Short mmCIF file of C-alpha atoms in Angstrom, two decimals:
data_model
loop_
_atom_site.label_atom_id
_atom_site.label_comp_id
_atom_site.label_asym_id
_atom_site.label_seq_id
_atom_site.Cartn_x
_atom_site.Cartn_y
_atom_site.Cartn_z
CA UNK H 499 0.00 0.00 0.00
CA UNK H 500 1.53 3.46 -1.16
CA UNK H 501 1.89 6.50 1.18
CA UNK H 502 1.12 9.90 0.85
CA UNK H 503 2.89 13.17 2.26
CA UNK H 504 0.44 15.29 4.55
CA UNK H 505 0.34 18.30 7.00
CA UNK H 506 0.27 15.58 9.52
CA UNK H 507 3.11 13.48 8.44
CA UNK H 508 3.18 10.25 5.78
CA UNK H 509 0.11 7.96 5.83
CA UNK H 510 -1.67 5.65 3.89
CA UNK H 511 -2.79 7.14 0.08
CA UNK H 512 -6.02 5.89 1.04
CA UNK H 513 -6.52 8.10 4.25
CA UNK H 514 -7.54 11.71 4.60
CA UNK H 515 -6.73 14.64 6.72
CA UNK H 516 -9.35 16.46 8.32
CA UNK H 517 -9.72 19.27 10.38
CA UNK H 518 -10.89 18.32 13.91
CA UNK H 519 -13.64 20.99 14.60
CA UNK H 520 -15.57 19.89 10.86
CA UNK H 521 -15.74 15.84 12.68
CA UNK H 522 -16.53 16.92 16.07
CA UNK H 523 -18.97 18.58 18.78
CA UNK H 524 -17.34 20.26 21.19
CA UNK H 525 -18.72 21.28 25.16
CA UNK H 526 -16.92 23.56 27.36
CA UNK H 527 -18.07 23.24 30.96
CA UNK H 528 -19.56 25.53 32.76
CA UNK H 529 -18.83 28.08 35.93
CA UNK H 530 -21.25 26.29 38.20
CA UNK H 531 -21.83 28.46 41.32
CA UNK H 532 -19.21 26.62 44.01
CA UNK H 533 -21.91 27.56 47.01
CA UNK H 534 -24.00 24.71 45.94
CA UNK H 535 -20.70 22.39 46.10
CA UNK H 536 -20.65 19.76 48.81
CA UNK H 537 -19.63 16.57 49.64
CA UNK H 538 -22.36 14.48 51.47
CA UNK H 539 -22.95 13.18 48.00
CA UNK H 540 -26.21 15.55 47.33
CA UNK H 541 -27.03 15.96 43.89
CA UNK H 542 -24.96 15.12 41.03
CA UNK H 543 -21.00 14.24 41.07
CA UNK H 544 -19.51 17.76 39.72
CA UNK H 545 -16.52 16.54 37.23
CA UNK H 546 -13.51 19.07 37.59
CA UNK H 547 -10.34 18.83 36.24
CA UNK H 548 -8.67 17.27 39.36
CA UNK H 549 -10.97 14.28 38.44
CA UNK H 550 -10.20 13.26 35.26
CA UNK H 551 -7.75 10.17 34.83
CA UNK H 552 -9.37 8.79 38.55
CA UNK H 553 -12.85 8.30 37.14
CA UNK H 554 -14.19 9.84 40.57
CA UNK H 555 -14.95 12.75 42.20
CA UNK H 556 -14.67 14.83 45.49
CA UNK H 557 -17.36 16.97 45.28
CA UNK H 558 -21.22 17.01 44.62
CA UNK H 559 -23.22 19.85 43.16
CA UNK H 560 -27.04 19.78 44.42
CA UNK H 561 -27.90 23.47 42.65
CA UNK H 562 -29.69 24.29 38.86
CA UNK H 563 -28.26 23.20 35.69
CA UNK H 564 -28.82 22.91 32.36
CA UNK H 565 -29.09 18.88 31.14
CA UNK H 566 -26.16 19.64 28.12
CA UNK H 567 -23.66 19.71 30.94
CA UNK H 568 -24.48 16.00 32.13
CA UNK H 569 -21.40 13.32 31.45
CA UNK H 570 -22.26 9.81 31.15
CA UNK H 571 -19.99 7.09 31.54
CA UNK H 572 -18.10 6.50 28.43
CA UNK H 573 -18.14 9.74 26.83
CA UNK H 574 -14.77 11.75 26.07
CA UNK H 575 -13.75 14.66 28.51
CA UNK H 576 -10.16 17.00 27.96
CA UNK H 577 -8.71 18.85 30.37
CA UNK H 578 -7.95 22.52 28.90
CA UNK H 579 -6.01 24.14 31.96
CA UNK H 580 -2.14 22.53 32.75
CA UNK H 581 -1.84 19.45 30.74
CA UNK H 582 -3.87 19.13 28.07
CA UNK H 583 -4.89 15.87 27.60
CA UNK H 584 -8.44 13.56 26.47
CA UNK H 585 -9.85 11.21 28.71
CA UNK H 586 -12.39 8.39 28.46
CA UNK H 587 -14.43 9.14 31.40
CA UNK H 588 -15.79 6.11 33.58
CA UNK H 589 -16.88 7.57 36.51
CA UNK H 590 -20.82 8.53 37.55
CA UNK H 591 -23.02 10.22 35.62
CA UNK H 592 -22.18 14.13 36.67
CA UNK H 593 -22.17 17.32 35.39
CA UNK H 594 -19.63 18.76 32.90
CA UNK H 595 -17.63 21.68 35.06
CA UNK H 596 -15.17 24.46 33.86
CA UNK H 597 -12.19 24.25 32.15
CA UNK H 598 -13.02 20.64 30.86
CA UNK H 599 -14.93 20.48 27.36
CA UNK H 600 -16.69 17.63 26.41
CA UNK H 601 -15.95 15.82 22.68
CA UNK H 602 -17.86 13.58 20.13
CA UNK H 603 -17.96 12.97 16.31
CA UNK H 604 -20.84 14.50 14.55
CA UNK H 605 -21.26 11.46 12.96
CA UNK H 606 -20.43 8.63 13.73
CA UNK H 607 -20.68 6.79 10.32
CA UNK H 608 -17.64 8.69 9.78
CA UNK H 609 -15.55 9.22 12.58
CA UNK H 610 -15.87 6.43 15.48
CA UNK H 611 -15.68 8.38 18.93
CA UNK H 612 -13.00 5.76 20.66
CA UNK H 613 -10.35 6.22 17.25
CA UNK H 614 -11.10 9.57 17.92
CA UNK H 615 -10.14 9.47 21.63
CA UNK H 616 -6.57 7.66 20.72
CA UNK H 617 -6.16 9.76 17.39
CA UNK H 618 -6.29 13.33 19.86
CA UNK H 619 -3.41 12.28 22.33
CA UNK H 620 -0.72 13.36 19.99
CA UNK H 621 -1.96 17.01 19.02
CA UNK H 622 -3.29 17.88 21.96
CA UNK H 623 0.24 16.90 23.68
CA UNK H 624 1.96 19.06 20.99
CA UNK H 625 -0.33 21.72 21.21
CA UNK H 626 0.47 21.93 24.97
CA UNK H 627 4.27 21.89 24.22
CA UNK H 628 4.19 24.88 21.88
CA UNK H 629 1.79 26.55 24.39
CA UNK H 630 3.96 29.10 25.67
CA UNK H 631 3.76 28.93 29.50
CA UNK H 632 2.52 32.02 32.00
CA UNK H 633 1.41 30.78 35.09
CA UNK H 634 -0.89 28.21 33.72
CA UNK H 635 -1.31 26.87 30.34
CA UNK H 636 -4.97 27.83 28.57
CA UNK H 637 -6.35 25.34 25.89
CA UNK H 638 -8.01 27.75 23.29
CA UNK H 639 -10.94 27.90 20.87
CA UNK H 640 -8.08 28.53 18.21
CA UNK H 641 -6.09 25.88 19.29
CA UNK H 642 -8.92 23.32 18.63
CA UNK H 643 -9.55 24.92 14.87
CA UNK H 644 -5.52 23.90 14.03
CA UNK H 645 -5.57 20.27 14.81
CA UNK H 646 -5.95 18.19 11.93
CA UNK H 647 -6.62 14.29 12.43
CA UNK H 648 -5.72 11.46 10.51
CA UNK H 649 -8.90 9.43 8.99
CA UNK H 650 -8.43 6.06 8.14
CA UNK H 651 -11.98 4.29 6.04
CA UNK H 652 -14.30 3.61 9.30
CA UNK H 653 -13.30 -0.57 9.05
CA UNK H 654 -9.63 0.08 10.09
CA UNK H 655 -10.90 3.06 12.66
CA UNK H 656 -12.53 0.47 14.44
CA UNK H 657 -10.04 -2.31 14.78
CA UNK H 658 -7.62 -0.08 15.79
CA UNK H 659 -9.55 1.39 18.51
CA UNK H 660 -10.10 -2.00 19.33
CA UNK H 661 -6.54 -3.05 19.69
CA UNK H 662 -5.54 -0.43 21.81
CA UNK H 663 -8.55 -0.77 23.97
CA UNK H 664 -7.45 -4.27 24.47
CA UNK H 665 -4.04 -2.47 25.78
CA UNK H 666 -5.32 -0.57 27.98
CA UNK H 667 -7.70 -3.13 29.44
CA UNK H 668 -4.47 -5.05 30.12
CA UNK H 669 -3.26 -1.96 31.85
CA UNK H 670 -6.53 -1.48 33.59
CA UNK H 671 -5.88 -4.96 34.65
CA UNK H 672 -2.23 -4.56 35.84
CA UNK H 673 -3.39 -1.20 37.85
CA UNK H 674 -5.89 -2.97 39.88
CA UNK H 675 -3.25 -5.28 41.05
CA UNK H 676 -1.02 -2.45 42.24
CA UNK H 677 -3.90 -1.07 44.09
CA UNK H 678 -4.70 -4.46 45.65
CA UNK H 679 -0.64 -4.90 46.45
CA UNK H 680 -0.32 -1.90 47.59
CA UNK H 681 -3.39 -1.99 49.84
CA UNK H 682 -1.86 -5.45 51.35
CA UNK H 683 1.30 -4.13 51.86
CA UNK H 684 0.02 -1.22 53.93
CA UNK H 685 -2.08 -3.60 55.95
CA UNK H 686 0.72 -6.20 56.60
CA UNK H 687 3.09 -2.41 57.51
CA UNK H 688 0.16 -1.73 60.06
CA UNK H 689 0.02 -5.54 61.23
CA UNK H 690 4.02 -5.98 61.85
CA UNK H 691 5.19 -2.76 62.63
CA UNK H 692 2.68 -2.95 65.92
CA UNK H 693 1.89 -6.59 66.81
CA UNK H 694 4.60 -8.00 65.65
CA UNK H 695 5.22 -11.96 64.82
CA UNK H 696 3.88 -14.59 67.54
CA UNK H 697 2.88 -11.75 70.29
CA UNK H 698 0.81 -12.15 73.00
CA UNK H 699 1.27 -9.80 75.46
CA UNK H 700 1.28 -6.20 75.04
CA UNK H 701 1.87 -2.47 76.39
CA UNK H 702 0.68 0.20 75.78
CA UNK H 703 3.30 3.66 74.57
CA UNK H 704 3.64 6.73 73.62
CA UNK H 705 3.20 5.61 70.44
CA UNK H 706 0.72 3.01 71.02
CA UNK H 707 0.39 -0.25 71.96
CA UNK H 708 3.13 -2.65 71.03
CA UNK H 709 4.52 -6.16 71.91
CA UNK H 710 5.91 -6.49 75.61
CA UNK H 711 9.39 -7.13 74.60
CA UNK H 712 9.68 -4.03 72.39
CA UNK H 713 11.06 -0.75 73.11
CA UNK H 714 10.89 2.62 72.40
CA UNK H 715 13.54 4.55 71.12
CA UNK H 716 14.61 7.85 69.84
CA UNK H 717 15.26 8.28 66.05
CA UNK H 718 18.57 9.84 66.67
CA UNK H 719 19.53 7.19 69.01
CA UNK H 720 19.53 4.25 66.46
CA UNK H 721 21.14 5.75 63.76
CA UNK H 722 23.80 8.24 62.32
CA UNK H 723 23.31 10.65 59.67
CA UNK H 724 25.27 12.68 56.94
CA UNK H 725 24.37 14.78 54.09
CA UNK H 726 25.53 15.37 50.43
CA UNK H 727 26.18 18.17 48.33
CA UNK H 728 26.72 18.80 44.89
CA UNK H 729 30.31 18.83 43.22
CA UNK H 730 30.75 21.62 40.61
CA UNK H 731 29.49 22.05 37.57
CA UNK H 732 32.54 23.72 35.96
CA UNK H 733 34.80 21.21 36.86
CA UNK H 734 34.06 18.78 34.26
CA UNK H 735 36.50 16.05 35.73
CA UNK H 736 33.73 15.60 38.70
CA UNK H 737 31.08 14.27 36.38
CA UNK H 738 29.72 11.47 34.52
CA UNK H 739 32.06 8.99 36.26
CA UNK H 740 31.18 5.83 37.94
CA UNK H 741 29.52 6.19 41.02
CA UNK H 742 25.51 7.02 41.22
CA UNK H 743 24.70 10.35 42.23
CA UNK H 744 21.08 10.33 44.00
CA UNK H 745 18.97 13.16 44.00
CA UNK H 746 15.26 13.79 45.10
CA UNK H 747 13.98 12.52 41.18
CA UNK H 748 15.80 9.18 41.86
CA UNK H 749 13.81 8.68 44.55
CA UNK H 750 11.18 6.69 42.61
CA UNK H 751 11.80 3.30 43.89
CA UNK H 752 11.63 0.90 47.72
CA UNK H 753 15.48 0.05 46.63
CA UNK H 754 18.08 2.37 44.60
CA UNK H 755 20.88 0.50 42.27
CA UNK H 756 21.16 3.57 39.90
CA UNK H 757 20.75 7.46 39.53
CA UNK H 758 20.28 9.67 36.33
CA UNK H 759 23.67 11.64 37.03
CA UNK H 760 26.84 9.99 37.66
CA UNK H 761 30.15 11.36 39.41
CA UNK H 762 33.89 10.82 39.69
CA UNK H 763 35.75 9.77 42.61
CA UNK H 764 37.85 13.09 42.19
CA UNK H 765 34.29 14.50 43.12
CA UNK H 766 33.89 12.59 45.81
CA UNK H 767 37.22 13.18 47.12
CA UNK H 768 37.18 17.08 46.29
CA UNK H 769 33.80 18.01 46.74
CA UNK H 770 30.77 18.49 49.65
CA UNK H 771 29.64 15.36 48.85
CA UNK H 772 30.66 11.94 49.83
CA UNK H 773 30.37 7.75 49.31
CA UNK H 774 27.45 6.58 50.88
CA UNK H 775 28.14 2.77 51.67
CA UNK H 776 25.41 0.00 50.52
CA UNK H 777 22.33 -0.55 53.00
CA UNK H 778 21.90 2.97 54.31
CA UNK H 779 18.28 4.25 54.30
CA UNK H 780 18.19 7.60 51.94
CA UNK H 781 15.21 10.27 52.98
CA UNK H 782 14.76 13.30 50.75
CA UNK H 783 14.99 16.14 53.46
CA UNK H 784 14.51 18.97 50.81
CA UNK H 785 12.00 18.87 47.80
CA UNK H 786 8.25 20.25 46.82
CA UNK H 787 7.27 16.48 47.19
CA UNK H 788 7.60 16.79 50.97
CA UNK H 789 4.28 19.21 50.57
CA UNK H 790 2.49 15.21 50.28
CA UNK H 791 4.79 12.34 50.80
CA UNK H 792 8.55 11.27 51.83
CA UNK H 793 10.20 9.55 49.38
CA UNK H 794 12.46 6.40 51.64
CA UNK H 795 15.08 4.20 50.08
CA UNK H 796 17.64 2.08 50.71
CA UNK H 797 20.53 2.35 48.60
CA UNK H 798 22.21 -1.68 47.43
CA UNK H 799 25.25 -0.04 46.10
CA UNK H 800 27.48 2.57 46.70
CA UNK H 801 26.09 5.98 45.90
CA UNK H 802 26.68 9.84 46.56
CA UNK H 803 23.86 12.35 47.42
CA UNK H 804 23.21 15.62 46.85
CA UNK H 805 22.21 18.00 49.54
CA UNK H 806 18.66 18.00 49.43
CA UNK H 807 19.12 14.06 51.09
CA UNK H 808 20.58 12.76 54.22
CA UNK H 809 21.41 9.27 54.48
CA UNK H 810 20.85 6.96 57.82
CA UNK H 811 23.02 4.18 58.59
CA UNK H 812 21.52 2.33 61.34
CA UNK H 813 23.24 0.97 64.21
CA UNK H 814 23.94 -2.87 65.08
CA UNK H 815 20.77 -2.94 67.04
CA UNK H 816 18.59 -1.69 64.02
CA UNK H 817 18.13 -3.39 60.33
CA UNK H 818 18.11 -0.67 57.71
CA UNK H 819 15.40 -2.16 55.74
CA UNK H 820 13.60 -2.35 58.96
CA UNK H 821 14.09 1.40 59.59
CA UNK H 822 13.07 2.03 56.14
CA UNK H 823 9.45 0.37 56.18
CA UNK H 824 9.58 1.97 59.90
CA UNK H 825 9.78 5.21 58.58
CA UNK H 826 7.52 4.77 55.44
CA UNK H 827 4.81 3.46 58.24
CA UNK H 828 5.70 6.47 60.39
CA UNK H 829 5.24 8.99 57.49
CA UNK H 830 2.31 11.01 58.70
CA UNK H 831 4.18 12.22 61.64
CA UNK H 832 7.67 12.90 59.73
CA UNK H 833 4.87 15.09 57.43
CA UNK H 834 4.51 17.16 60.69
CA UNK H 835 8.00 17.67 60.95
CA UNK H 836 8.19 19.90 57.74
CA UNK H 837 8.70 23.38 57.41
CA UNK H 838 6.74 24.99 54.32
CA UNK H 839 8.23 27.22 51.57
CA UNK H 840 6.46 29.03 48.70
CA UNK H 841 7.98 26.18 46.16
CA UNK H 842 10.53 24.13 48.31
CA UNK H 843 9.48 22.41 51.64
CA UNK H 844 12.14 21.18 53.82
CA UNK H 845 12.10 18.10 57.16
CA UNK H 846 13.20 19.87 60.35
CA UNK H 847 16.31 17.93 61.44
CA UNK H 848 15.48 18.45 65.49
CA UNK H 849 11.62 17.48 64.79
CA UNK H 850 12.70 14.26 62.72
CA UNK H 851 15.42 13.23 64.85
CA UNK H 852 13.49 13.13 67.89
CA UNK H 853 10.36 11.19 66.43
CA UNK H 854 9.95 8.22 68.48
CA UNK H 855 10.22 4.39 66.64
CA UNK H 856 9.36 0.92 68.03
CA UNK H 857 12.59 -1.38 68.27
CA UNK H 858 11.82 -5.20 68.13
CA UNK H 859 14.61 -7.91 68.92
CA UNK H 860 16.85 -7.71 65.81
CA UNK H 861 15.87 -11.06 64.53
CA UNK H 862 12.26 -10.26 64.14
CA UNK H 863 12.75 -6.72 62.46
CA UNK H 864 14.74 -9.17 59.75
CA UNK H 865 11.86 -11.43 59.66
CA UNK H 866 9.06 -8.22 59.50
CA UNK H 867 11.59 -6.62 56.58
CA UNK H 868 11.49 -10.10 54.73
CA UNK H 869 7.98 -10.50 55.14
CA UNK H 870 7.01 -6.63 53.36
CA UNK H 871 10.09 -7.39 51.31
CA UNK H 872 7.96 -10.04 49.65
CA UNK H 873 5.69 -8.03 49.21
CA UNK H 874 7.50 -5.22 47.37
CA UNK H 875 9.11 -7.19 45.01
CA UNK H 876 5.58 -8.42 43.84
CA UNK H 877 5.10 -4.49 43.59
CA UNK H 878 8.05 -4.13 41.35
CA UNK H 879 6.75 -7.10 39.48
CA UNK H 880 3.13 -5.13 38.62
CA UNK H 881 5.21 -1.89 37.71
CA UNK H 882 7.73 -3.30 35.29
CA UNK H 883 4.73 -5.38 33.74
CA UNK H 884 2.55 -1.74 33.26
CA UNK H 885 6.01 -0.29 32.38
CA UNK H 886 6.72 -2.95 29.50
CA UNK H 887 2.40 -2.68 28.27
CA UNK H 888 2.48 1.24 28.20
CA UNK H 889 5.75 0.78 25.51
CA UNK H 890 3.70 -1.62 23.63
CA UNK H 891 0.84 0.61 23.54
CA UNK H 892 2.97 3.86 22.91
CA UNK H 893 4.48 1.68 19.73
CA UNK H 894 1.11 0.71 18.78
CA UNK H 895 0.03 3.85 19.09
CA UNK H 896 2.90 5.26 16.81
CA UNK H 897 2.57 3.02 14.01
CA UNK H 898 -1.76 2.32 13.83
CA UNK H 899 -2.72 5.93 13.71
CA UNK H 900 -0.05 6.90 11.04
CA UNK H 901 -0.80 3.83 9.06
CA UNK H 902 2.92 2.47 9.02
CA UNK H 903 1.04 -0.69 10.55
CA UNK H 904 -2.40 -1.33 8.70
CA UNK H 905 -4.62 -3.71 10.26
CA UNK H 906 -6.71 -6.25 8.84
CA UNK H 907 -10.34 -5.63 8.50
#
């Protein structure tokens, strides 16, 4: 099958180009009044931009509105303030708010609605990288009028909104499983980490009630702490060495084998930073992230840190991947210890320090770590899976909506 040169790239000869806003319907939401807002679930769900991609929402609107703004389950929804974006919405039925439009082919004898959901990723993605950025990025009337769509005979539309469909079930799928994981994990954290293995007599703490034989102790008492720094920039001889240089974005996974920047042991030697040995438990002290979680890992190789991290090397009473899932339980109250900046939030090393942790016998914090150790690895398991079906679909995605793959009708 020959190809043909296009505004939008090469596809098949037997494809057209069409402008979007010719195919398509489009809803923008509307400014409903916030006083009739709740959230003892009166009236109908009110779908804001904070909801799409969770199919759910936080609030309820129980004032008067006009029936074009109701969503149904299954219809297309894009966000049009920050990242611009389309999504298929399977939440309640709910009304259609602000700064989300709603989307749908005029007819569909000629455009199918889910192609069109897949075949609007790309330009609306482009469109918000050549949006030129203020404070927040606007989707526009105009911007709508410029995309242009490719438009395959309705057949191959079809099938290849049902083969990526079939992805993302998969992903669906593969999601659900995290959440389930996840939701075991943090069960078996709150199990452990409080009644421990085989217990039957307890006391009650300061922070809570916890096997007999436990104790209480200090944070500072149990471990010893350094920070990093960053070697400079201008002397080139300090970077892209050997040795892992973790930073806050690193902090991504339970266990840390790699970074994104690298450094020299001249750096190391000649710098503000320094080698952090295996098994130490990295927290990110410094970061915007603090403002809703604390990323924890422990480090299986040697690494270097910059400053916004301090690492913890535990003790011989303490296990550091014991600490670790201690702190991740205990990360509510290390959220207390931060001080809050405009952009940057920051842990308050007297306030963290102090936090009080329990302290089992040594051999059962190595049986509680293998235990939720189990678990994560089952964890990593789901991720890499999702990882390794999002490339398939992004490849999919690449080579059915330009045609380089046809499908078979």
């Amino acid at each position: 099958m020959s190809h043909k040169e296009t505004p939008i790239g090469r596809i098949p000869e037997d494809w057209e180009v069409v402008r979007l806003t010719d195919y398509v319907n489009i809803l923008k939401g509307f400014a409903f009044s916030s006083k009739f807002f709740n959230e003892h679930y009166e009236g109908l769900p009110i779908i804001r931009i904070r909801d799409l991609g969770k199919n759910a929402t936080e609030a309820y609107y129980s004032g008067p509105y006009d029936p074009a703004y109701i969503v149904e389950k299954g219809e297309l929804l894009i966000s049009m303030d920050g990242e611009f974006d389309i999504y298929l919405w399977n939440g309640p039925r709910g009304l259609l708010n602000q700064r989300v439009c709603k989307i749908w082919s005029k007819d569909v004898s000629k455009l199918d609605n889910i192609f069109l959901y897949y075949a609007l990723k790309k330009p609306l993605k482009l469109i918000e990288v050549q949006t030129s950025q203020t404070t927040v990025k606007h989707l526009l009337d105009k911007d709508f009028q410029r995309i242009k769509i490719p438009l395959p005979p309705l057949p191959e539309q079809r099938k290849i909104a049902e083969i990526l469909s079939t992805v993302d079930k998969a992903i669906e799928k593969v999601d659900e499983a995290i959440v389930k994981t996840e939701r075991l994990k943090k069960g078996l954290m709150q199990e452990l980490l409080t009644k421990g293995i085989g217990h039957t007599e307890f006391k009650d703490t300061e922070i809570g009630r916890i096997p007999k034989e436990w104790e209480v102790v200090r944070l500072g008492d149990i471990c010893e702490a350094v920070g990093g720094g960053t070697p400079s920039k201008k002397r080139l001889e300090f970077w892209n060495g050997t040795i892992p240089w973790i930073s806050p974005k690193d902090m991504q996974t339970e266990e840390i084998y790699d970074s994104q920047d690298h450094i020299t042991e001249e750096a190391v030697k000649e710098s503000s930073t320094r080698l952090i040995q295996p098994n130490s438990v990295l927290v990110v002290f410094r970061s915007g992230i603090l403002a809703k979680k604390v990323p924890i890992a422990v480090n299986r190789v040697p690494v270097a840190i910059n400053q916004d991290l301090k690492a913890l090397t535990p003790k011989s009473n303490m296990e550091p991947n014991f600490l670790a899932y201690c702190l991740k339980a205990f990360e509510p109250a290390i959220l207390k210890c931060v001080k809050r900046g405009s952009t940057v939030h920051s842990i308050i090393p007297e306030r963290f320090f102090n936090l009080k942790i329990p302290l089992p016998p040594l051999e059962e914090q190595q049986k509680i770590a293998e235990i939720l150790s189990t678990v994560d690895k089952k964890l990593e398991l789901e991720r890499k899976r999702k990882e390794n079906l999002e490339r398939i679909k992004k490849g999919l995605m690449n080579d059915l909506l330009t045609g380089r793959r046809r499908v078979k009708i």
